[in-house]
């Protein structure tokens, strides 16, 4: 398996590979996706196998434009049109009622389908060259850290991908916001860079948050799924508690991902600093967690970021990445 620089030539090759039932990893503005022809059940099954993802976990279908939504969804509400006009192409996936002819492999057996138009030139060129929907979950093994660079995809999936298109590091760095418009009321299913308050402003409606999502951000062990996780145990820590933790655990090899604050260095603790800016922090978060994960540490400390809405997607991912540690 090798990595190809994304050019008009390799993008055409990638579209051809998808038509033949192949798997192509490609960059989007959020994270790298593992793409397959969203109408080809055999190709879709290969995604689940490569990721080791349960078959009832639905995939997001990527499209080149909102005009193509009609070929995938029915009863598209005005709210979807309003969001598409305001945001697309964007890190926003919309759940709609699926058309009866849409394959249930891609929807994980559900009668709804998740659709998104990514805001990345390589992704859009590939979608135009392919001409139809590309199902593309993040190109990592199930529950692990999403890839934000082409080399991460190679480390995660190796030979199970036919082609990796390299379009550089992803600009956003955390997965898309997901809004469900298939029911009576808009529901937020995943936090992302597009915030709930922005969606509410465009829709002029409240966007509800299901209990399951609320629980995933509270720090209660056992209530949330582990996801986006490094293999090293990771732990959130308030800035005031960090020096004491480091100084009283000198027998442990540890790493610290700081957020805005400067910490002194210690022989047994590698410090990686990120600024207290949610855009830059999100861009770098997964790559830095990978760097720390590769150091064979006993624990990764993550300085708790601010708790404001612009940090919500980051806090959600960190809560999941550190879930395991808090359980034990
Ligand atoms: P990933 O593709 O890895 O970014 O994850 C896709 C996310 O979209 C998962 O959390 C899915 O549960 C969610 N998703 C995709 N399709 C649907 C759907 N039809 N209904 C609800 N959630 C969905
Ligand atoms: Mg994922």
mmCIF file of C-alpha atoms and ligand atoms in Angstrom:
data_model
loop_
_atom_site.group_PDB
_atom_site.id
_atom_site.type_symbol
_atom_site.label_atom_id
_atom_site.label_comp_id
_atom_site.label_asym_id
_atom_site.label_seq_id
_atom_site.Cartn_x
_atom_site.Cartn_y
_atom_site.Cartn_z
ATOM 1 C CA UNK A 1 0.000 0.000 0.000
ATOM 2 C CA UNK A 2 1.324 3.443 -0.754
ATOM 3 C CA UNK A 3 0.428 7.077 -0.365
ATOM 4 C CA UNK A 4 -0.230 9.148 -3.499
ATOM 5 C CA UNK A 5 -0.001 12.919 -3.660
ATOM 6 C CA UNK A 6 -3.453 14.139 -4.610
ATOM 7 C CA UNK A 7 -3.255 15.397 -8.216
ATOM 8 C CA UNK A 8 -5.892 15.453 -10.959
ATOM 9 C CA UNK A 9 -4.342 12.212 -12.260
ATOM 10 C CA UNK A 10 -4.308 10.301 -8.946
ATOM 11 C CA UNK A 11 -7.816 11.585 -8.115
ATOM 12 C CA UNK A 12 -9.083 10.068 -11.409
ATOM 13 C CA UNK A 13 -7.305 6.824 -10.536
ATOM 14 C CA UNK A 14 -8.930 6.890 -7.090
ATOM 15 C CA UNK A 15 -12.407 7.376 -8.609
ATOM 16 C CA UNK A 16 -11.703 4.384 -10.864
ATOM 17 C CA UNK A 17 -10.603 2.341 -7.866
ATOM 18 C CA UNK A 18 -13.887 3.197 -6.078
ATOM 19 C CA UNK A 19 -15.888 2.136 -9.178
ATOM 20 C CA UNK A 20 -14.135 -1.230 -9.039
ATOM 21 C CA UNK A 21 -15.211 -1.744 -5.410
ATOM 22 C CA UNK A 22 -11.916 -0.543 -3.901
ATOM 23 C CA UNK A 23 -11.254 1.401 -0.706
ATOM 24 C CA UNK A 24 -9.715 4.867 -1.016
ATOM 25 C CA UNK A 25 -8.634 6.967 1.957
ATOM 26 C CA UNK A 26 -8.875 10.679 1.265
ATOM 27 C CA UNK A 27 -8.560 13.978 3.138
ATOM 28 C CA UNK A 28 -11.550 16.025 4.237
ATOM 29 C CA UNK A 29 -11.501 19.230 6.275
ATOM 30 C CA UNK A 30 -12.343 17.262 9.443
ATOM 31 C CA UNK A 31 -10.294 14.016 9.373
ATOM 32 C CA UNK A 32 -9.190 11.487 6.717
ATOM 33 C CA UNK A 33 -12.048 9.316 5.495
ATOM 34 C CA UNK A 34 -12.028 5.669 4.388
ATOM 35 C CA UNK A 35 -14.097 5.810 1.215
ATOM 36 C CA UNK A 36 -16.115 3.221 -0.679
ATOM 37 C CA UNK A 37 -18.876 3.350 -3.301
ATOM 38 C CA UNK A 38 -21.923 3.956 -1.092
ATOM 39 C CA UNK A 39 -24.130 1.868 -3.461
ATOM 40 C CA UNK A 40 -21.874 -1.189 -3.476
ATOM 41 C CA UNK A 41 -22.606 -3.547 -0.542
ATOM 42 C CA UNK A 42 -19.444 -5.594 -1.045
ATOM 43 C CA UNK A 43 -17.251 -2.472 -0.991
ATOM 44 C CA UNK A 44 -19.117 -1.192 2.081
ATOM 45 C CA UNK A 45 -18.567 -4.474 3.876
ATOM 46 C CA UNK A 46 -14.828 -4.048 3.288
ATOM 47 C CA UNK A 47 -14.992 -0.742 5.255
ATOM 48 C CA UNK A 48 -16.493 -2.513 8.265
ATOM 49 C CA UNK A 49 -13.863 -5.236 8.073
ATOM 50 C CA UNK A 50 -10.916 -2.821 7.623
ATOM 51 C CA UNK A 51 -12.063 -0.712 10.579
ATOM 52 C CA UNK A 52 -13.274 -3.656 12.647
ATOM 53 C CA UNK A 53 -16.456 -1.615 13.011
ATOM 54 C CA UNK A 54 -19.776 -3.208 14.049
ATOM 55 C CA UNK A 55 -22.127 -3.548 11.057
ATOM 56 C CA UNK A 56 -24.972 -1.687 12.744
ATOM 57 C CA UNK A 57 -22.858 1.470 13.038
ATOM 58 C CA UNK A 58 -24.024 3.612 10.079
ATOM 59 C CA UNK A 59 -21.674 5.412 7.674
ATOM 60 C CA UNK A 60 -21.861 9.017 6.487
ATOM 61 C CA UNK A 61 -22.402 9.351 2.718
ATOM 62 C CA UNK A 62 -20.351 12.167 1.179
ATOM 63 C CA UNK A 63 -21.696 14.045 -1.844
ATOM 64 C CA UNK A 64 -20.313 16.790 -4.106
ATOM 65 C CA UNK A 65 -23.327 19.079 -3.677
ATOM 66 C CA UNK A 66 -26.654 19.484 -1.899
ATOM 67 C CA UNK A 67 -28.446 18.953 -5.245
ATOM 68 C CA UNK A 68 -27.504 15.265 -4.990
ATOM 69 C CA UNK A 69 -29.326 14.840 -1.667
ATOM 70 C CA UNK A 70 -32.566 14.017 -3.532
ATOM 71 C CA UNK A 71 -30.987 10.839 -4.856
ATOM 72 C CA UNK A 72 -30.398 9.596 -1.288
ATOM 73 C CA UNK A 73 -33.043 11.114 0.975
ATOM 74 C CA UNK A 74 -36.790 11.688 0.831
ATOM 75 C CA UNK A 75 -39.052 14.202 2.598
ATOM 76 C CA UNK A 76 -36.144 16.660 2.821
ATOM 77 C CA UNK A 77 -37.358 19.389 5.214
ATOM 78 C CA UNK A 78 -36.873 23.147 4.723
ATOM 79 C CA UNK A 79 -34.523 23.103 7.697
ATOM 80 C CA UNK A 80 -32.063 20.979 5.661
ATOM 81 C CA UNK A 81 -32.244 23.454 2.776
ATOM 82 C CA UNK A 82 -31.584 26.348 5.169
ATOM 83 C CA UNK A 83 -28.546 24.650 6.708
ATOM 84 C CA UNK A 84 -27.189 23.624 3.301
ATOM 85 C CA UNK A 85 -27.573 27.146 1.918
ATOM 86 C CA UNK A 86 -25.909 28.673 4.916
ATOM 87 C CA UNK A 87 -23.064 26.238 5.579
ATOM 88 C CA UNK A 88 -22.303 23.862 2.699
ATOM 89 C CA UNK A 89 -19.701 22.697 1.873
ATOM 90 C CA UNK A 90 -19.128 22.210 5.591
ATOM 91 C CA UNK A 91 -18.176 19.950 8.513
ATOM 92 C CA UNK A 92 -21.860 19.199 9.041
ATOM 93 C CA UNK A 93 -23.597 15.868 8.412
ATOM 94 C CA UNK A 94 -27.390 15.828 8.178
ATOM 95 C CA UNK A 95 -29.518 12.784 9.006
ATOM 96 C CA UNK A 96 -32.596 12.450 6.793
ATOM 97 C CA UNK A 97 -35.155 9.777 5.915
ATOM 98 C CA UNK A 98 -33.511 7.492 3.379
ATOM 99 C CA UNK A 99 -34.982 6.752 -0.021
ATOM 100 C CA UNK A 100 -36.402 3.209 -0.133
ATOM 101 C CA UNK A 101 -33.812 2.101 -2.724
ATOM 102 C CA UNK A 102 -30.827 3.014 -0.517
ATOM 103 C CA UNK A 103 -28.762 0.111 0.679
ATOM 104 C CA UNK A 104 -29.195 -0.703 4.372
ATOM 105 C CA UNK A 105 -25.534 -1.694 4.641
ATOM 106 C CA UNK A 106 -24.634 2.001 4.494
ATOM 107 C CA UNK A 107 -27.321 3.013 7.011
ATOM 108 C CA UNK A 108 -26.517 0.239 9.481
ATOM 109 C CA UNK A 109 -30.023 -1.162 8.981
ATOM 110 C CA UNK A 110 -31.771 2.140 9.818
ATOM 111 C CA UNK A 111 -34.368 3.971 7.725
ATOM 112 C CA UNK A 112 -32.345 7.190 7.898
ATOM 113 C CA UNK A 113 -29.169 8.201 6.079
ATOM 114 C CA UNK A 114 -26.379 10.634 7.060
ATOM 115 C CA UNK A 115 -25.309 12.980 4.229
ATOM 116 C CA UNK A 116 -22.554 15.575 4.033
ATOM 117 C CA UNK A 117 -20.772 17.824 1.522
ATOM 118 C CA UNK A 118 -17.160 18.148 2.742
ATOM 119 C CA UNK A 119 -15.277 21.411 2.447
ATOM 120 C CA UNK A 120 -11.988 20.133 1.025
ATOM 121 C CA UNK A 121 -10.752 20.551 -2.568
ATOM 122 C CA UNK A 122 -9.406 16.976 -2.841
ATOM 123 C CA UNK A 123 -12.568 15.445 -1.379
ATOM 124 C CA UNK A 124 -14.765 17.541 -3.685
ATOM 125 C CA UNK A 125 -12.658 16.715 -6.769
ATOM 126 C CA UNK A 126 -12.849 13.020 -5.914
ATOM 127 C CA UNK A 127 -16.621 13.221 -5.378
ATOM 128 C CA UNK A 128 -17.091 15.012 -8.720
ATOM 129 C CA UNK A 129 -14.844 12.512 -10.526
ATOM 130 C CA UNK A 130 -16.745 9.608 -8.962
ATOM 131 C CA UNK A 131 -20.123 11.232 -9.594
ATOM 132 C CA UNK A 132 -22.125 9.666 -6.757
ATOM 133 C CA UNK A 133 -22.070 9.078 -2.996
ATOM 134 C CA UNK A 134 -18.910 7.928 -1.240
ATOM 135 C CA UNK A 135 -19.409 6.378 2.197
ATOM 136 C CA UNK A 136 -16.494 7.498 4.339
ATOM 137 C CA UNK A 137 -16.103 6.964 8.066
ATOM 138 C CA UNK A 138 -12.872 8.112 9.661
ATOM 139 C CA UNK A 139 -9.946 6.035 8.354
ATOM 140 C CA UNK A 140 -8.958 4.486 11.683
ATOM 141 C CA UNK A 141 -9.653 1.242 13.462
ATOM 142 C CA UNK A 142 -12.886 1.323 15.454
ATOM 143 C CA UNK A 143 -12.680 3.393 18.664
ATOM 144 C CA UNK A 144 -9.149 4.644 17.978
ATOM 145 C CA UNK A 145 -7.852 8.144 17.252
ATOM 146 C CA UNK A 146 -9.035 9.542 13.900
ATOM 147 C CA UNK A 147 -6.282 10.248 11.340
ATOM 148 C CA UNK A 148 -5.563 13.862 10.409
ATOM 149 C CA UNK A 149 -2.587 13.104 8.106
ATOM 150 C CA UNK A 150 -2.064 10.541 5.335
ATOM 151 C CA UNK A 151 0.687 8.740 7.284
ATOM 152 C CA UNK A 152 -1.743 8.162 10.174
ATOM 153 C CA UNK A 153 -4.030 6.250 7.787
ATOM 154 C CA UNK A 154 -1.161 4.005 6.752
ATOM 155 C CA UNK A 155 -0.324 3.324 10.419
ATOM 156 C CA UNK A 156 -3.967 2.546 11.216
ATOM 157 C CA UNK A 157 -5.086 0.500 8.242
ATOM 158 C CA UNK A 158 -2.007 -0.545 6.223
ATOM 159 C CA UNK A 159 -2.768 -2.935 3.403
ATOM 160 C CA UNK A 160 -6.513 -3.040 3.925
ATOM 161 C CA UNK A 161 -6.795 0.232 1.928
ATOM 162 C CA UNK A 162 -6.196 0.188 -1.845
ATOM 163 C CA UNK A 163 -5.089 3.809 -2.162
ATOM 164 C CA UNK A 164 -4.373 6.733 0.166
ATOM 165 C CA UNK A 165 -4.658 10.229 -1.305
ATOM 166 C CA UNK A 166 -2.441 12.714 0.514
ATOM 167 C CA UNK A 167 -3.854 16.224 0.788
ATOM 168 C CA UNK A 168 -1.785 17.382 3.764
ATOM 169 C CA UNK A 169 -2.956 17.859 7.348
ATOM 170 C CA UNK A 170 -6.677 18.359 7.971
ATOM 171 C CA UNK A 171 -7.652 21.943 8.815
ATOM 172 C CA UNK A 172 -10.351 21.223 11.393
ATOM 173 C CA UNK A 173 -9.067 18.063 13.032
ATOM 174 C CA UNK A 174 -12.243 16.809 14.752
ATOM 175 C CA UNK A 175 -15.150 14.968 13.141
ATOM 176 C CA UNK A 176 -18.190 16.749 11.675
ATOM 177 C CA UNK A 177 -21.143 18.047 13.656
ATOM 178 C CA UNK A 178 -24.120 15.694 13.126
ATOM 179 C CA UNK A 179 -27.695 17.000 13.162
ATOM 180 C CA UNK A 180 -30.712 14.733 12.836
ATOM 181 C CA UNK A 181 -33.537 16.312 10.802
ATOM 182 C CA UNK A 182 -35.448 13.077 10.212
ATOM 183 C CA UNK A 183 -37.836 13.521 13.136
ATOM 184 C CA UNK A 184 -40.225 16.175 14.406
ATOM 185 C CA UNK A 185 -37.506 18.251 15.983
ATOM 186 C CA UNK A 186 -33.818 18.885 15.101
ATOM 187 C CA UNK A 187 -31.478 16.887 17.345
ATOM 188 C CA UNK A 188 -27.723 17.270 17.730
ATOM 189 C CA UNK A 189 -26.104 13.821 17.542
ATOM 190 C CA UNK A 190 -22.418 14.797 17.595
ATOM 191 C CA UNK A 191 -20.574 17.963 18.573
ATOM 192 C CA UNK A 192 -18.263 19.422 15.932
ATOM 193 C CA UNK A 193 -16.815 22.731 14.865
ATOM 194 C CA UNK A 194 -20.234 24.029 13.793
ATOM 195 C CA UNK A 195 -21.833 24.755 17.136
ATOM 196 C CA UNK A 196 -25.380 24.160 18.317
ATOM 197 C CA UNK A 197 -25.923 27.920 18.781
ATOM 198 C CA UNK A 198 -24.936 28.543 15.122
ATOM 199 C CA UNK A 199 -27.394 25.883 13.929
ATOM 200 C CA UNK A 200 -30.135 27.362 16.121
ATOM 201 C CA UNK A 201 -29.476 30.836 14.744
ATOM 202 C CA UNK A 202 -29.846 29.681 11.136
ATOM 203 C CA UNK A 203 -32.907 27.512 11.858
ATOM 204 C CA UNK A 204 -34.471 29.929 14.325
ATOM 205 C CA UNK A 205 -35.370 26.851 16.369
ATOM 206 C CA UNK A 206 -34.020 25.080 19.435
ATOM 207 C CA UNK A 207 -31.792 22.120 18.570
ATOM 208 C CA UNK A 208 -32.333 19.384 21.148
ATOM 209 C CA UNK A 209 -29.584 17.282 22.644
ATOM 210 C CA UNK A 210 -30.421 13.633 23.319
ATOM 211 C CA UNK A 211 -29.658 12.373 26.841
ATOM 212 C CA UNK A 212 -27.009 10.008 25.501
ATOM 213 C CA UNK A 213 -24.967 12.894 24.130
ATOM 214 C CA UNK A 214 -25.329 14.949 27.310
ATOM 215 C CA UNK A 215 -24.124 12.026 29.359
ATOM 216 C CA UNK A 216 -21.092 11.601 27.139
ATOM 217 C CA UNK A 217 -19.718 14.957 28.311
ATOM 218 C CA UNK A 218 -20.355 14.582 32.024
ATOM 219 C CA UNK A 219 -17.465 13.058 33.819
ATOM 220 C CA UNK A 220 -19.282 10.000 35.065
ATOM 221 C CA UNK A 221 -17.396 6.788 34.550
ATOM 222 C CA UNK A 222 -19.358 4.016 32.921
ATOM 223 C CA UNK A 223 -21.838 6.256 31.151
ATOM 224 C CA UNK A 224 -19.975 6.772 27.938
ATOM 225 C CA UNK A 225 -18.347 4.744 25.258
ATOM 226 C CA UNK A 226 -14.597 4.800 24.867
ATOM 227 C CA UNK A 227 -13.786 6.352 21.523
ATOM 228 C CA UNK A 228 -11.064 8.402 19.847
ATOM 229 C CA UNK A 229 -8.713 6.829 22.358
ATOM 230 C CA UNK A 230 -4.935 6.406 22.466
ATOM 231 C CA UNK A 231 -3.723 2.982 23.643
ATOM 232 C CA UNK A 232 -1.892 4.624 26.558
ATOM 233 C CA UNK A 233 -4.285 5.404 29.418
ATOM 234 C CA UNK A 234 -5.164 9.096 29.206
ATOM 235 C CA UNK A 235 -6.487 11.258 32.025
ATOM 236 C CA UNK A 236 -7.950 14.753 32.192
ATOM 237 C CA UNK A 237 -6.358 16.922 34.852
ATOM 238 C CA UNK A 238 -7.077 20.517 35.971
ATOM 239 C CA UNK A 239 -4.057 22.815 35.605
ATOM 240 C CA UNK A 240 -3.779 23.321 39.393
ATOM 241 C CA UNK A 241 -3.517 19.557 40.007
ATOM 242 C CA UNK A 242 -0.938 18.858 37.290
ATOM 243 C CA UNK A 243 2.366 19.803 39.055
ATOM 244 C CA UNK A 244 1.398 17.807 42.152
ATOM 245 C CA UNK A 245 0.456 14.739 40.081
ATOM 246 C CA UNK A 246 3.735 14.850 38.171
ATOM 247 C CA UNK A 247 5.864 15.417 41.266
ATOM 248 C CA UNK A 248 4.241 12.652 43.325
ATOM 249 C CA UNK A 249 4.381 10.018 40.568
ATOM 250 C CA UNK A 250 8.079 10.033 39.696
ATOM 251 C CA UNK A 251 8.053 6.255 39.140
ATOM 252 C CA UNK A 252 5.718 6.702 36.156
ATOM 253 C CA UNK A 253 6.739 7.627 32.634
ATOM 254 C CA UNK A 254 4.217 10.226 31.610
ATOM 255 C CA UNK A 255 3.251 12.743 28.971
ATOM 256 C CA UNK A 256 1.352 15.985 29.341
ATOM 257 C CA UNK A 257 -0.735 17.704 26.691
ATOM 258 C CA UNK A 258 -1.082 21.229 27.996
ATOM 259 C CA UNK A 259 -3.684 23.779 26.954
ATOM 260 C CA UNK A 260 -2.425 27.334 27.134
ATOM 261 C CA UNK A 261 -0.444 27.067 30.381
ATOM 262 C CA UNK A 262 3.329 26.646 30.617
ATOM 263 C CA UNK A 263 4.577 23.751 32.754
ATOM 264 C CA UNK A 264 8.165 23.087 33.744
ATOM 265 C CA UNK A 265 9.760 20.022 32.236
ATOM 266 C CA UNK A 266 10.595 16.924 34.250
ATOM 267 C CA UNK A 267 12.856 14.003 33.388
ATOM 268 C CA UNK A 268 9.907 11.580 33.638
ATOM 269 C CA UNK A 269 7.329 13.770 31.892
ATOM 270 C CA UNK A 270 7.296 14.830 28.224
ATOM 271 C CA UNK A 271 5.313 18.026 27.774
ATOM 272 C CA UNK A 272 3.581 18.897 24.485
ATOM 273 C CA UNK A 273 1.997 22.343 24.503
ATOM 274 C CA UNK A 274 -1.049 23.452 22.581
ATOM 275 C CA UNK A 275 -2.417 26.995 22.709
ATOM 276 C CA UNK A 276 -5.724 27.805 24.423
ATOM 277 C CA UNK A 277 -7.307 28.473 21.039
ATOM 278 C CA UNK A 278 -9.990 25.921 20.115
ATOM 279 C CA UNK A 279 -9.350 26.127 16.345
ATOM 280 C CA UNK A 280 -5.600 25.478 16.626
ATOM 281 C CA UNK A 281 -6.080 22.997 19.483
ATOM 282 C CA UNK A 282 -8.554 20.910 17.445
ATOM 283 C CA UNK A 283 -6.298 20.968 14.355
ATOM 284 C CA UNK A 284 -3.451 19.459 16.371
ATOM 285 C CA UNK A 285 -5.179 17.367 19.026
ATOM 286 C CA UNK A 286 -5.175 13.924 17.358
ATOM 287 C CA UNK A 287 -1.634 14.256 15.926
ATOM 288 C CA UNK A 288 -0.300 15.222 19.370
ATOM 289 C CA UNK A 289 -2.149 12.363 21.076
ATOM 290 C CA UNK A 290 -0.598 10.017 18.510
ATOM 291 C CA UNK A 291 2.861 11.458 19.225
ATOM 292 C CA UNK A 292 2.424 10.891 22.956
ATOM 293 C CA UNK A 293 0.919 7.439 22.353
ATOM 294 C CA UNK A 294 4.076 6.402 20.443
ATOM 295 C CA UNK A 295 6.344 7.147 23.435
ATOM 296 C CA UNK A 296 5.423 4.016 25.384
ATOM 297 C CA UNK A 297 4.263 5.992 28.426
ATOM 298 C CA UNK A 298 2.402 4.810 31.523
ATOM 299 C CA UNK A 299 -0.054 7.680 31.362
ATOM 300 C CA UNK A 300 -0.961 10.730 29.276
ATOM 301 C CA UNK A 301 -2.205 13.726 31.263
ATOM 302 C CA UNK A 302 -4.438 16.103 29.357
ATOM 303 C CA UNK A 303 -4.903 19.571 30.827
ATOM 304 C CA UNK A 304 -8.643 20.215 30.993
ATOM 305 C CA UNK A 305 -9.510 22.872 28.385
ATOM 306 C CA UNK A 306 -12.004 25.712 29.001
ATOM 307 C CA UNK A 307 -15.638 24.580 29.260
ATOM 308 C CA UNK A 308 -17.185 27.124 26.870
ATOM 309 C CA UNK A 309 -19.251 26.211 23.773
ATOM 310 C CA UNK A 310 -16.388 26.771 21.323
ATOM 311 C CA UNK A 311 -14.515 23.977 23.136
ATOM 312 C CA UNK A 312 -17.497 21.597 23.242
ATOM 313 C CA UNK A 313 -16.383 19.293 20.400
ATOM 314 C CA UNK A 314 -12.894 19.069 21.912
ATOM 315 C CA UNK A 315 -14.191 18.381 25.421
ATOM 316 C CA UNK A 316 -16.507 15.710 24.027
ATOM 317 C CA UNK A 317 -13.618 13.918 22.259
ATOM 318 C CA UNK A 318 -11.351 14.237 25.313
ATOM 319 C CA UNK A 319 -14.064 12.838 27.578
ATOM 320 C CA UNK A 320 -14.233 9.777 25.314
ATOM 321 C CA UNK A 321 -10.461 9.460 24.902
ATOM 322 C CA UNK A 322 -9.970 9.461 28.688
ATOM 323 C CA UNK A 323 -13.002 7.334 29.535
ATOM 324 C CA UNK A 324 -11.102 4.088 30.035
ATOM 325 C CA UNK A 325 -8.769 5.501 32.629
ATOM 326 C CA UNK A 326 -11.583 6.892 34.749
ATOM 327 C CA UNK A 327 -13.354 3.533 34.709
ATOM 328 C CA UNK A 328 -10.457 1.665 36.271
HETATM 329 P P1 LIG B 1 -17.689 8.365 11.453
HETATM 330 O O1 LIG B 1 -18.122 8.023 10.078
HETATM 331 O O2 LIG B 1 -16.677 7.442 12.013
HETATM 332 O O3 LIG B 1 -17.351 9.818 11.587
HETATM 333 O O4 LIG B 1 -18.991 8.147 12.314
HETATM 334 C C1 LIG B 1 -20.241 8.367 11.741
HETATM 335 C C2 LIG B 1 -21.199 8.808 12.775
HETATM 336 O O5 LIG B 1 -22.422 9.134 12.131
HETATM 337 C C3 LIG B 1 -21.499 7.713 13.766
HETATM 338 O O6 LIG B 1 -21.438 8.235 15.087
HETATM 339 C C4 LIG B 1 -22.908 7.297 13.411
HETATM 340 O O7 LIG B 1 -23.614 6.817 14.506
HETATM 341 C C5 LIG B 1 -23.508 8.559 12.827
HETATM 342 N N1 LIG B 1 -24.550 8.244 11.848
HETATM 343 C C6 LIG B 1 -24.386 7.949 10.552
HETATM 344 N N2 LIG B 1 -25.565 7.664 9.969
HETATM 345 C C7 LIG B 1 -26.509 7.788 10.912
HETATM 346 C C8 LIG B 1 -27.910 7.615 10.949
HETATM 347 N N3 LIG B 1 -28.589 7.248 9.887
HETATM 348 N N4 LIG B 1 -28.540 7.824 12.117
HETATM 349 C C9 LIG B 1 -27.842 8.181 13.214
HETATM 350 N N5 LIG B 1 -26.510 8.357 13.258
HETATM 351 C C10 LIG B 1 -25.852 8.170 12.126
HETATM 352 MG MG1 LIG B 2 -14.932 7.655 13.403
#
